[in-house]
CSV table of C-alpha atoms in Angstrom, one decimal:
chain,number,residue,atom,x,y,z
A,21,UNK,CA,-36.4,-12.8,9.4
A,22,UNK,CA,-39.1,-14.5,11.6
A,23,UNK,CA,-42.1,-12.8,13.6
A,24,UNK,CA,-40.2,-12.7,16.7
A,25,UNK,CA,-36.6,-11.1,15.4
A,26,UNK,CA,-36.2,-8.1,14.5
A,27,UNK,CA,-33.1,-5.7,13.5
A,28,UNK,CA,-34.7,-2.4,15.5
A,29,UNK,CA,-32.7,-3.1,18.5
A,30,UNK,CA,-36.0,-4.5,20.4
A,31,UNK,CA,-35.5,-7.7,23.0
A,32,UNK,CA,-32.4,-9.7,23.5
A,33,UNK,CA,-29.7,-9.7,20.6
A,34,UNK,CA,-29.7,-12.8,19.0
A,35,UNK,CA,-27.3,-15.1,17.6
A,36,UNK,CA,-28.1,-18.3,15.1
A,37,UNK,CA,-24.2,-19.0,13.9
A,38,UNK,CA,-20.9,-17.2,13.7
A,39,UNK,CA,-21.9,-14.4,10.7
A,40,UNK,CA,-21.4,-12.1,13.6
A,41,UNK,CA,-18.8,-13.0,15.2
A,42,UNK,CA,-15.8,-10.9,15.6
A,43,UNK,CA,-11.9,-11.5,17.1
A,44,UNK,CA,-13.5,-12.2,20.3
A,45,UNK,CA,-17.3,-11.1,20.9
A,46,UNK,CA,-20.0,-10.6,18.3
A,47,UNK,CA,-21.4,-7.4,16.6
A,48,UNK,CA,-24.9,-8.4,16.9
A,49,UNK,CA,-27.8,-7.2,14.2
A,50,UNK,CA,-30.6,-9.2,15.0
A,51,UNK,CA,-32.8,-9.0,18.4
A,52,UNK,CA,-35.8,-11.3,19.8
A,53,UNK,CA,-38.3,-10.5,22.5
A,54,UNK,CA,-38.9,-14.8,22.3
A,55,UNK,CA,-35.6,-16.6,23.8
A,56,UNK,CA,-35.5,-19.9,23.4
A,57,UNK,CA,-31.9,-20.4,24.9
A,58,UNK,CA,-29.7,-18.1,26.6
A,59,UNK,CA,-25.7,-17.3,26.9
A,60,UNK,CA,-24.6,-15.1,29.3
A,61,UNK,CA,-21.4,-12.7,29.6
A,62,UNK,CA,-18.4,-14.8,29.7
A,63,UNK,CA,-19.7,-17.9,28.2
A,64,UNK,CA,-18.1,-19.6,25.7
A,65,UNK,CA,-20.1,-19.3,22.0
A,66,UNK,CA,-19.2,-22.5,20.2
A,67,UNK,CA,-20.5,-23.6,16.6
A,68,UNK,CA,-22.1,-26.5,16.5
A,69,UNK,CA,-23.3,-27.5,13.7
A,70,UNK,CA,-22.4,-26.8,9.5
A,71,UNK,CA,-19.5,-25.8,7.7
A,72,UNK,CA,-18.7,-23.2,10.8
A,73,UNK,CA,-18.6,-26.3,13.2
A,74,UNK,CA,-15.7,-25.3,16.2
A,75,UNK,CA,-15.9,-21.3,15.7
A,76,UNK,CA,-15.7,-19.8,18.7
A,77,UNK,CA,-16.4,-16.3,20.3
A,78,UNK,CA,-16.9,-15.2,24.0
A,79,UNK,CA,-20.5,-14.0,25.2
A,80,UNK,CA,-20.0,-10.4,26.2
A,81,UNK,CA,-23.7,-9.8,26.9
A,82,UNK,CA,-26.4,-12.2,27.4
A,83,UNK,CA,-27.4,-13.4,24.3
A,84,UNK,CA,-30.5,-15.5,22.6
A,85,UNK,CA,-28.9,-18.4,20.5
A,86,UNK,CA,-30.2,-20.4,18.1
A,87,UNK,CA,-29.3,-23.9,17.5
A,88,UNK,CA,-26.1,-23.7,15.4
A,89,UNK,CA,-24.7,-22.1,18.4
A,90,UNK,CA,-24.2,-23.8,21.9
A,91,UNK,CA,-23.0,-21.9,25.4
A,92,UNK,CA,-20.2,-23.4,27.0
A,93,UNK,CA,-19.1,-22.5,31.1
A,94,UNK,CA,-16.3,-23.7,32.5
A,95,UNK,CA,-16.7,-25.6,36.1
A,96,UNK,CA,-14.7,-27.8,38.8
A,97,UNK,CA,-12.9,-24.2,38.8
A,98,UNK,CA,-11.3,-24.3,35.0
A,99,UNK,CA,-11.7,-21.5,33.8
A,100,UNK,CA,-13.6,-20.7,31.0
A,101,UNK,CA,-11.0,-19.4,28.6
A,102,UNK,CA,-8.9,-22.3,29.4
A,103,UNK,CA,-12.0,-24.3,28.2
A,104,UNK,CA,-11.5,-22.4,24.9
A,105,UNK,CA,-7.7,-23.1,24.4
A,106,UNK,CA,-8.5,-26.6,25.4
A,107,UNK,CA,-11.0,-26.9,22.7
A,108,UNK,CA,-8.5,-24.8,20.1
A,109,UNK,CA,-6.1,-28.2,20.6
A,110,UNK,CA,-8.9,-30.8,20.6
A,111,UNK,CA,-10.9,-29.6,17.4
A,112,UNK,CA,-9.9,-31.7,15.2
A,113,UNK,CA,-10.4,-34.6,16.9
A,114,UNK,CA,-13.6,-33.0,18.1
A,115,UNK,CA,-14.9,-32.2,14.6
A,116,UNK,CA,-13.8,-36.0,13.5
A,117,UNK,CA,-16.5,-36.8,15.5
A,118,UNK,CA,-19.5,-34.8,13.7
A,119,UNK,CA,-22.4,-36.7,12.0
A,120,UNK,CA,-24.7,-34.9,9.0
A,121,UNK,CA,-24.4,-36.2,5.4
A,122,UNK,CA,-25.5,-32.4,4.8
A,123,UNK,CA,-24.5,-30.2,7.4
A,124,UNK,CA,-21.3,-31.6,10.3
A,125,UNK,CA,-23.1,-32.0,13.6
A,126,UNK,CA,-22.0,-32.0,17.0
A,127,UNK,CA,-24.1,-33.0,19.8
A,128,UNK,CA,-24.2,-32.4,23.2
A,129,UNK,CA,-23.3,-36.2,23.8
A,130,UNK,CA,-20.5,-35.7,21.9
A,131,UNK,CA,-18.9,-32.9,23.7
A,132,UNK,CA,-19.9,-34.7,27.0
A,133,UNK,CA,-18.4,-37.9,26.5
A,134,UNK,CA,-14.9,-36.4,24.6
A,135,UNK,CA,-12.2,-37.5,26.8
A,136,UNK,CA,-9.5,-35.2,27.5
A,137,UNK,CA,-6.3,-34.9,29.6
A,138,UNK,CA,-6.0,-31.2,31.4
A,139,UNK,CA,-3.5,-30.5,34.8
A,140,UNK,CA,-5.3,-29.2,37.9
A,141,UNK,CA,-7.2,-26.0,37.8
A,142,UNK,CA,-4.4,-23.7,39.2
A,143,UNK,CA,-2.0,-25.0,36.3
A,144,UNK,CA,-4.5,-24.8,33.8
A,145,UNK,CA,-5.8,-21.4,34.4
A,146,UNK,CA,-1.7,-20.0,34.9
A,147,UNK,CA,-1.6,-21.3,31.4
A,148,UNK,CA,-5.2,-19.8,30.1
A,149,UNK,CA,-3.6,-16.1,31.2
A,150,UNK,CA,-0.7,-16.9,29.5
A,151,UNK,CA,-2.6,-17.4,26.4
A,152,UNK,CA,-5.5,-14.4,27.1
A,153,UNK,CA,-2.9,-12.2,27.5
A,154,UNK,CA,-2.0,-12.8,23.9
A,155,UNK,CA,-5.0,-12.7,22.4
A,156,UNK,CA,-5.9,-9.6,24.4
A,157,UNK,CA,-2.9,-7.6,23.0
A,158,UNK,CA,-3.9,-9.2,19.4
A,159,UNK,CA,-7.1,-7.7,20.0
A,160,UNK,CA,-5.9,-4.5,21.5
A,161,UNK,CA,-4.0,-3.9,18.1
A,162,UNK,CA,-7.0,-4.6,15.9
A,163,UNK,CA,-9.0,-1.8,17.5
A,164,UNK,CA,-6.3,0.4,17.7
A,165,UNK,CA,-6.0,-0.3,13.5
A,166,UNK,CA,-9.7,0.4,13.3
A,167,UNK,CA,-9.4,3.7,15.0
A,168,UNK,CA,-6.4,4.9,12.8
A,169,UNK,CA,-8.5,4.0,9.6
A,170,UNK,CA,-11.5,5.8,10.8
A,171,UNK,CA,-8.8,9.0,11.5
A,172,UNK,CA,-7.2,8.6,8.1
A,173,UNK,CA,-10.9,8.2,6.6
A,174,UNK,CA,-11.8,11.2,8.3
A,175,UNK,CA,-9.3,13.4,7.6
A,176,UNK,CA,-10.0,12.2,3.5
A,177,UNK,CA,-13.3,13.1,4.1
A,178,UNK,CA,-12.8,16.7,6.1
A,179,UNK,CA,-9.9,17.4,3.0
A,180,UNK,CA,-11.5,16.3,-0.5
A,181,UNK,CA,-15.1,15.5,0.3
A,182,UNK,CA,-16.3,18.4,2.6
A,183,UNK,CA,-12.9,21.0,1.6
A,184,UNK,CA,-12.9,21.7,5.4
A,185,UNK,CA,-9.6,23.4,4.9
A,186,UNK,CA,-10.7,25.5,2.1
A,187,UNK,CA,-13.5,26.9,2.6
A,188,UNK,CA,-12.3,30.2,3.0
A,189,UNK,CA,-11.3,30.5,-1.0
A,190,UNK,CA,-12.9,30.2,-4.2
A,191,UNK,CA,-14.7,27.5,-5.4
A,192,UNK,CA,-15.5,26.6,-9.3
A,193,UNK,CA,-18.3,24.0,-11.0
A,194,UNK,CA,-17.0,20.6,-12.1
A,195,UNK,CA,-18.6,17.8,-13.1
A,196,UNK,CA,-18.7,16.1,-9.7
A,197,UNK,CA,-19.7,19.7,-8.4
A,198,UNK,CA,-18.3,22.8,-6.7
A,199,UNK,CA,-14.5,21.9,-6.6
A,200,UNK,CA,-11.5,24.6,-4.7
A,201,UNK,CA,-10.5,26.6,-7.5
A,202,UNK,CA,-7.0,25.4,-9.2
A,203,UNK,CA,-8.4,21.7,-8.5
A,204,UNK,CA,-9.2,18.8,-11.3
A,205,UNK,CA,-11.1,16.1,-12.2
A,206,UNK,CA,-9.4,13.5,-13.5
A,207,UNK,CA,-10.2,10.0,-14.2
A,208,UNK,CA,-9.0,7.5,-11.6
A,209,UNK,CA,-6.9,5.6,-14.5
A,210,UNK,CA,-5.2,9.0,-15.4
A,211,UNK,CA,-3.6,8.9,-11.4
A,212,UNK,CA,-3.6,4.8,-11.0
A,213,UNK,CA,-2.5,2.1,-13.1
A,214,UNK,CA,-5.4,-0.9,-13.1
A,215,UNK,CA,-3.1,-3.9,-12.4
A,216,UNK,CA,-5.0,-7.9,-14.0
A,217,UNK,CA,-4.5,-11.1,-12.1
A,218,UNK,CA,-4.9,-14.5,-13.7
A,219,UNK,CA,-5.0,-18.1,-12.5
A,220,UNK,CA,-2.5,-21.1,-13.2
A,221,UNK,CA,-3.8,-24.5,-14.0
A,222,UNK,CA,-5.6,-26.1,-11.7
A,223,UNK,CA,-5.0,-29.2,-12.8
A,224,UNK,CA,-1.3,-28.3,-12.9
A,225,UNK,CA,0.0,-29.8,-9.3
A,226,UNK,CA,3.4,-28.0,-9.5
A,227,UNK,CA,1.5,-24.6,-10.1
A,228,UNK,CA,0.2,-24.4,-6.7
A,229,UNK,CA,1.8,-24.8,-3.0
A,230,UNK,CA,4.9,-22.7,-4.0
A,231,UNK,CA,6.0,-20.1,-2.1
A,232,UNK,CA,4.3,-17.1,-3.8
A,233,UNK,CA,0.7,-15.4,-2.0
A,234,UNK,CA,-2.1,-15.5,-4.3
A,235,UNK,CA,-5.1,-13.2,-3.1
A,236,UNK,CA,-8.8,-13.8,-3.9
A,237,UNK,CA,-11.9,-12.6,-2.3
A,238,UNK,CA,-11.6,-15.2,0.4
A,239,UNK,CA,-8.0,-13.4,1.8
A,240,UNK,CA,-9.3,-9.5,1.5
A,241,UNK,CA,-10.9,-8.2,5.1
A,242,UNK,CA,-9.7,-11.3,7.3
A,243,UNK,CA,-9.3,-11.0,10.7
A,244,UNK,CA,-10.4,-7.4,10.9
A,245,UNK,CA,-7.5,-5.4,9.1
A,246,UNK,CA,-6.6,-3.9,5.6
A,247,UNK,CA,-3.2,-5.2,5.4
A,248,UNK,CA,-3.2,-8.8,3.3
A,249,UNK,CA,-0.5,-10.8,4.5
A,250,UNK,CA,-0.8,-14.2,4.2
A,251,UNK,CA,-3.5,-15.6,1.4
A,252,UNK,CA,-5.2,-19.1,1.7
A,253,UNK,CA,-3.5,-20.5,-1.7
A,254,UNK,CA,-0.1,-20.1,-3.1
A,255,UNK,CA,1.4,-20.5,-6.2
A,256,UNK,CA,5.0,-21.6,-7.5
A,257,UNK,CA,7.1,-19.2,-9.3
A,258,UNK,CA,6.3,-22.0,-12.9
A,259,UNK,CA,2.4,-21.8,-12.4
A,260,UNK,CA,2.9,-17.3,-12.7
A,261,UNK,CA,5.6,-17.8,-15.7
A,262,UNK,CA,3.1,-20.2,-17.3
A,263,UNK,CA,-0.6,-18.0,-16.2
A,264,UNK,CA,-1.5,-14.4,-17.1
A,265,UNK,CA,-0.5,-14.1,-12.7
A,266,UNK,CA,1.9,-11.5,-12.5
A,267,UNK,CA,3.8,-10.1,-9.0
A,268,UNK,CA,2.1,-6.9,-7.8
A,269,UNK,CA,4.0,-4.3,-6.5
A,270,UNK,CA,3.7,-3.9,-2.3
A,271,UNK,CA,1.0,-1.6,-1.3
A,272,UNK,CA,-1.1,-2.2,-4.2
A,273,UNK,CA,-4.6,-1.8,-3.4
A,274,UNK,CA,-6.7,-4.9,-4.0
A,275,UNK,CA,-10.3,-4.7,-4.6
A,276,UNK,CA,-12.9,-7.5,-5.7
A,277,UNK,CA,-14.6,-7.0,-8.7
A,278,UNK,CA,-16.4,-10.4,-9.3
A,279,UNK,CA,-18.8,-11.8,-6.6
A,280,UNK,CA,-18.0,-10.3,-3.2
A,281,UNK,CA,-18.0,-6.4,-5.0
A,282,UNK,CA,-16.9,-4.1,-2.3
A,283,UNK,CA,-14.2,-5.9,-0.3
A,284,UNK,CA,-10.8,-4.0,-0.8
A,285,UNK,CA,-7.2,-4.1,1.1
A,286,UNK,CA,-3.5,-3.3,0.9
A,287,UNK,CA,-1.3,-5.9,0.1
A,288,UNK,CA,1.7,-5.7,2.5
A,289,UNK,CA,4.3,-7.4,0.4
A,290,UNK,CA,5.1,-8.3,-3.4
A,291,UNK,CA,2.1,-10.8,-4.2
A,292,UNK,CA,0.0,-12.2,-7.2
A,293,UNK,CA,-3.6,-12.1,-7.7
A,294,UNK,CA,-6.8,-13.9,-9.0
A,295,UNK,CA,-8.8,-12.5,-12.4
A,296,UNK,CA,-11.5,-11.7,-9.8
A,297,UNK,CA,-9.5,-8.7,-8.7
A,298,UNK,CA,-7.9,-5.9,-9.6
A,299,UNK,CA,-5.1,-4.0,-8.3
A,300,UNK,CA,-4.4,0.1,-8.2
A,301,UNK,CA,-1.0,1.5,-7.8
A,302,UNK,CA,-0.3,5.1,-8.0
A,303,UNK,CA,1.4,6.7,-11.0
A,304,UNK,CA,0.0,10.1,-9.4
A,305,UNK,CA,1.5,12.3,-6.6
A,306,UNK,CA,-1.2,10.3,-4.1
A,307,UNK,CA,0.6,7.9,-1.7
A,308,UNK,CA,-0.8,4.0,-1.8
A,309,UNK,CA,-2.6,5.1,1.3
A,310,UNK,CA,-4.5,8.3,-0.1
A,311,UNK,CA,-5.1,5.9,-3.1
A,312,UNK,CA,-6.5,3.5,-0.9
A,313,UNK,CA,-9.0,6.6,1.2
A,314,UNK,CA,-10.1,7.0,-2.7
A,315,UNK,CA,-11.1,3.5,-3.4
A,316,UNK,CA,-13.0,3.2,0.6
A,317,UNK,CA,-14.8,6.8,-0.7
A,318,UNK,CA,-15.7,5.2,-4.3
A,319,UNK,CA,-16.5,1.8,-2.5
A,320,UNK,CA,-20.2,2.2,-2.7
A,321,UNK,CA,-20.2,4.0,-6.4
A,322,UNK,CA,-18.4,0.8,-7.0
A,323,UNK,CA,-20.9,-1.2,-5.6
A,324,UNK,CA,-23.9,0.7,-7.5
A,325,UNK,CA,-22.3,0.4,-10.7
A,326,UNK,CA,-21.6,-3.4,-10.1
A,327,UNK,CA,-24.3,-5.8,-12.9
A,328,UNK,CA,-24.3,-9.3,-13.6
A,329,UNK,CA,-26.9,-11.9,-13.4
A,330,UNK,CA,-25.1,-14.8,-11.4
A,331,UNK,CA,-22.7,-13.1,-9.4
A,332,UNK,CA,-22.5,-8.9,-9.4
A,333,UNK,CA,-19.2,-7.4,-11.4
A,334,UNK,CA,-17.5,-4.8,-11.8
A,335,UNK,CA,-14.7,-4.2,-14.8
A,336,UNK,CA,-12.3,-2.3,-16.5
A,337,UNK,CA,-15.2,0.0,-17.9
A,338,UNK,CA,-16.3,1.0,-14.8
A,339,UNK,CA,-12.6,2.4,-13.6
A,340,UNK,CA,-13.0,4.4,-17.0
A,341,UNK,CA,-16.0,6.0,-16.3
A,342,UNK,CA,-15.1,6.7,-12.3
A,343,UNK,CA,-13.7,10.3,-12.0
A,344,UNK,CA,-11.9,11.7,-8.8
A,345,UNK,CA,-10.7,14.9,-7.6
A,346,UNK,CA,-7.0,16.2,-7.9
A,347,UNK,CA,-6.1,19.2,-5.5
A,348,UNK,CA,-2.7,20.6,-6.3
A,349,UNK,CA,0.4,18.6,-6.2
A,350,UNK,CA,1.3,19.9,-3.2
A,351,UNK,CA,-1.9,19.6,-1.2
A,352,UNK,CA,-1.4,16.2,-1.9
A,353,UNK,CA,2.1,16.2,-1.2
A,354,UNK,CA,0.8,18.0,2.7
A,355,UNK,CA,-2.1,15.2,2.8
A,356,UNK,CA,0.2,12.3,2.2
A,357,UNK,CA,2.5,13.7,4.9
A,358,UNK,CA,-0.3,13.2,7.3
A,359,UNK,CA,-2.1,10.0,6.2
A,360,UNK,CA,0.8,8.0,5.6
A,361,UNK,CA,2.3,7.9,9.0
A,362,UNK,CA,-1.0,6.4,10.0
A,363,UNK,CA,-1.3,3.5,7.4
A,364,UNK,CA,2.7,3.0,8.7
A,365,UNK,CA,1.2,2.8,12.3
A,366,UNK,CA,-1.2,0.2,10.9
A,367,UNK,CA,0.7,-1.5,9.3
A,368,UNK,CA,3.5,-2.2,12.3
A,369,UNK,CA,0.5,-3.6,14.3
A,370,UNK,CA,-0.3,-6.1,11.5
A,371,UNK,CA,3.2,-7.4,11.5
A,372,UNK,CA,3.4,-7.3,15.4
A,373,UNK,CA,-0.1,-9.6,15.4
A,374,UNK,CA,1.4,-11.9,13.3
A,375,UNK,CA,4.0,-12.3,15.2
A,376,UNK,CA,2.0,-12.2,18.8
A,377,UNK,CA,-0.6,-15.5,16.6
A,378,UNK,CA,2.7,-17.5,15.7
A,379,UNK,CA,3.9,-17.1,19.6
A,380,UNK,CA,0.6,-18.5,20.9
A,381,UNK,CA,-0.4,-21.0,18.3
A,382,UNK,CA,3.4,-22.5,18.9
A,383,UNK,CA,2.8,-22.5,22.8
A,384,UNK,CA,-0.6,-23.6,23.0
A,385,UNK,CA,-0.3,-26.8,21.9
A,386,UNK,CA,3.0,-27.2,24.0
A,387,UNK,CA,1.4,-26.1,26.8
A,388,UNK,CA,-2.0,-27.4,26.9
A,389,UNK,CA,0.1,-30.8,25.7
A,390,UNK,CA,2.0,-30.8,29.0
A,391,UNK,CA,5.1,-30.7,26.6
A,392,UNK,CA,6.7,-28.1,28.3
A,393,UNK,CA,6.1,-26.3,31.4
A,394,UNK,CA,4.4,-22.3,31.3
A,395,UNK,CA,7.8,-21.0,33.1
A,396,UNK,CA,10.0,-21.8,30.7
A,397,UNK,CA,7.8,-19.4,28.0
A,398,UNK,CA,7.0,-16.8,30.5
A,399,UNK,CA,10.0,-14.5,29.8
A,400,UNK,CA,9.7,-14.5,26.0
A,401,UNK,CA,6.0,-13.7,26.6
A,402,UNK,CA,6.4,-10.9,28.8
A,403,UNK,CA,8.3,-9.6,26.8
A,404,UNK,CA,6.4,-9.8,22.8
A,405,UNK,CA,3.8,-8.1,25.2
């Protein structure tokens, strides 16, 4: 961190690439009381130069950047969002265009001489609400999500970390300390199986490209929710009959343990996995969800227990040695009662994003395209919102 940044909240926040970014507006961590250059609220945040060339976020704030980032306003009375989706359709050509043997570069001469076709500003910024209101409700859904994880964590916490409801009885020692009397400690592995992924070939064309999700690190924590739905690689149903790969059960709970130690998630349909992970699946009376509130409570034991000189790990030793509590079968069976309705909740706005991303990624290219006109969409809009 340089003299003139700083992380204590102190100046303008700053912004020197996309490691902030969220859905739509950064988180920012770093401040500076020395701008160089400034964005302010509404202002289009656009990557500009490495492997993050063509991210995108909108400037909710004014905001110091740095140089991988440049601020984009819309004028001639196009909108600035409309800027955005217009960008969304040109990128590839746009990024066609970037220079650096190292690091892609896009200048400012580049984005200033890029030719593009648009309709007059009325049309174009009929079709920009079309698509905001999209994102807006995609965005809507992730922060509802976060708040129903934070309630679900919460109530783990209040129940089997703090024993908020039962405080009022008797407690007894245990090796992780004062536990509710009639309560265990088991080992994790005594109320989860630990589920192994493997890799086909990847020499092997015909392993890969199938029809069959394949998590690794890279799919776990995307686009701000728990739920795994769709993974960057696939595999064919002959690359898992000819690798150690095997089909997980839905729900399983993912976590990392090689590299990127501490990212977990749900899967939210049957799915294989890398070596890099493993899965957990009850064989307790705790629901997938409960089982995941143990893995987010056990995240940072995880985390401390994690060694390895290249690249931190965590294996089947450590699951052996990681104890949690059991309450009574029919605590649980009152806890899972509560929690899973919530994860359910979560889940249904997963699959309703999904479906809200396929809607605009099919219109805007139609409709930034001039393919087809915004009136023949806007019933089947209005009504996925």
């Amino acid at each position: 961190m340089g003299s003139y940044t700083n992380k204590e909240g102190k100046g303008i926040p700053l912004l020197n690439g996309p490691t902030e970014f969220g859905y739509s507006h950064p988180a920012p961590t770093q401040f500076t009381n020395q701008p160089k250059k400034l964005s302010v609220q509404g202002d289009l945040l656009f990557c500009v130069r490495g492997s993050t060339t063509g991210r995108m976020n909108f400037s909710d704030q004014v905001y110091a950047i740095g140089r991988g980032l440049g601020a984009i306003r819309g004028k001639n009375s196009y909108s600035t969002r409309y800027v955005k989706y217009l960008i969304d359709f040109y990128l590839d050509r746009m990024l066609a265009l970037c220079t650096g043997s190292t690091f892609p570069n896009l200048s400012r001469s580049d984005l200033e001489n890029f030719l593009i076709r648009t309709p007059d500003p009325k049309q174009a910024n009929d079709i920009a609400g079309v698509l905001s209101a999209i994102d807006d409700k995609i965005e809507n859904n992730l922060a509802m999500n976060q708040t129903l994880e934070e309630m679900a964590m919460a109530l783990y916490k209040h129940w089997f970390v703090d024993f908020g409801p039962f405080q009022d009885g008797e407690f007894v020692d245990s090796e992780l300390g004062p536990i509710p009397k009639g309560w265990e400690v088991k080992g994790i592995l005594e109320v989860a199986d630990l589920l192994s992924g493997g890799t086909p070939k990847t020499r092997v064309s015909e392993y890969w490209g199938g029809n069959l999700n394949w998590v690794s690190a890279k799919d776990i924590g995307n686009e701000g929710t728990i739920y795994i739905s769709e993974t960057e690689k696939k595999i064919s149903y002959l690359g898992l009959n000819n690798s150690s790969a095997k089909i997980l059960p839905e729900n399983t709970v993912i976590v990392v343990a090689r590299g990127s130690v501490g990212k977990f998630g749900i899967i939210s349909s049957p799915m294989a996995m890398n070596q890099s992970c493993y899965g957990l699946y009850s064989t307790s009376e705790f629901s997938q969800g409960t089982i995941y509130l143990i893995i987010s409570n056990l995240i940072e034991e995880f985390k401390r227990k994690s060694y390895g000189s290249v690249f931190d790990t965590i294996t089947t030793s450590t699951f052996k040695t990681t104890s949690v509590i059991y309450p009574q079968e029919k605590i649980i069976f009152y806890f899972n009662q509560i929690v899973d309705p919530l994860f359910k909740m979560i889940r249904s706005k997963v699959t309703e994003n999904i479906m809200l991303s396929d809607l605009r990624d099919t219109l805007l290219p139609k409709l930034i395209s001039g393919e087809v006109r915004l009136k023949e969409f806007r019933e089947e809009v209005e009504s996925a919102l």
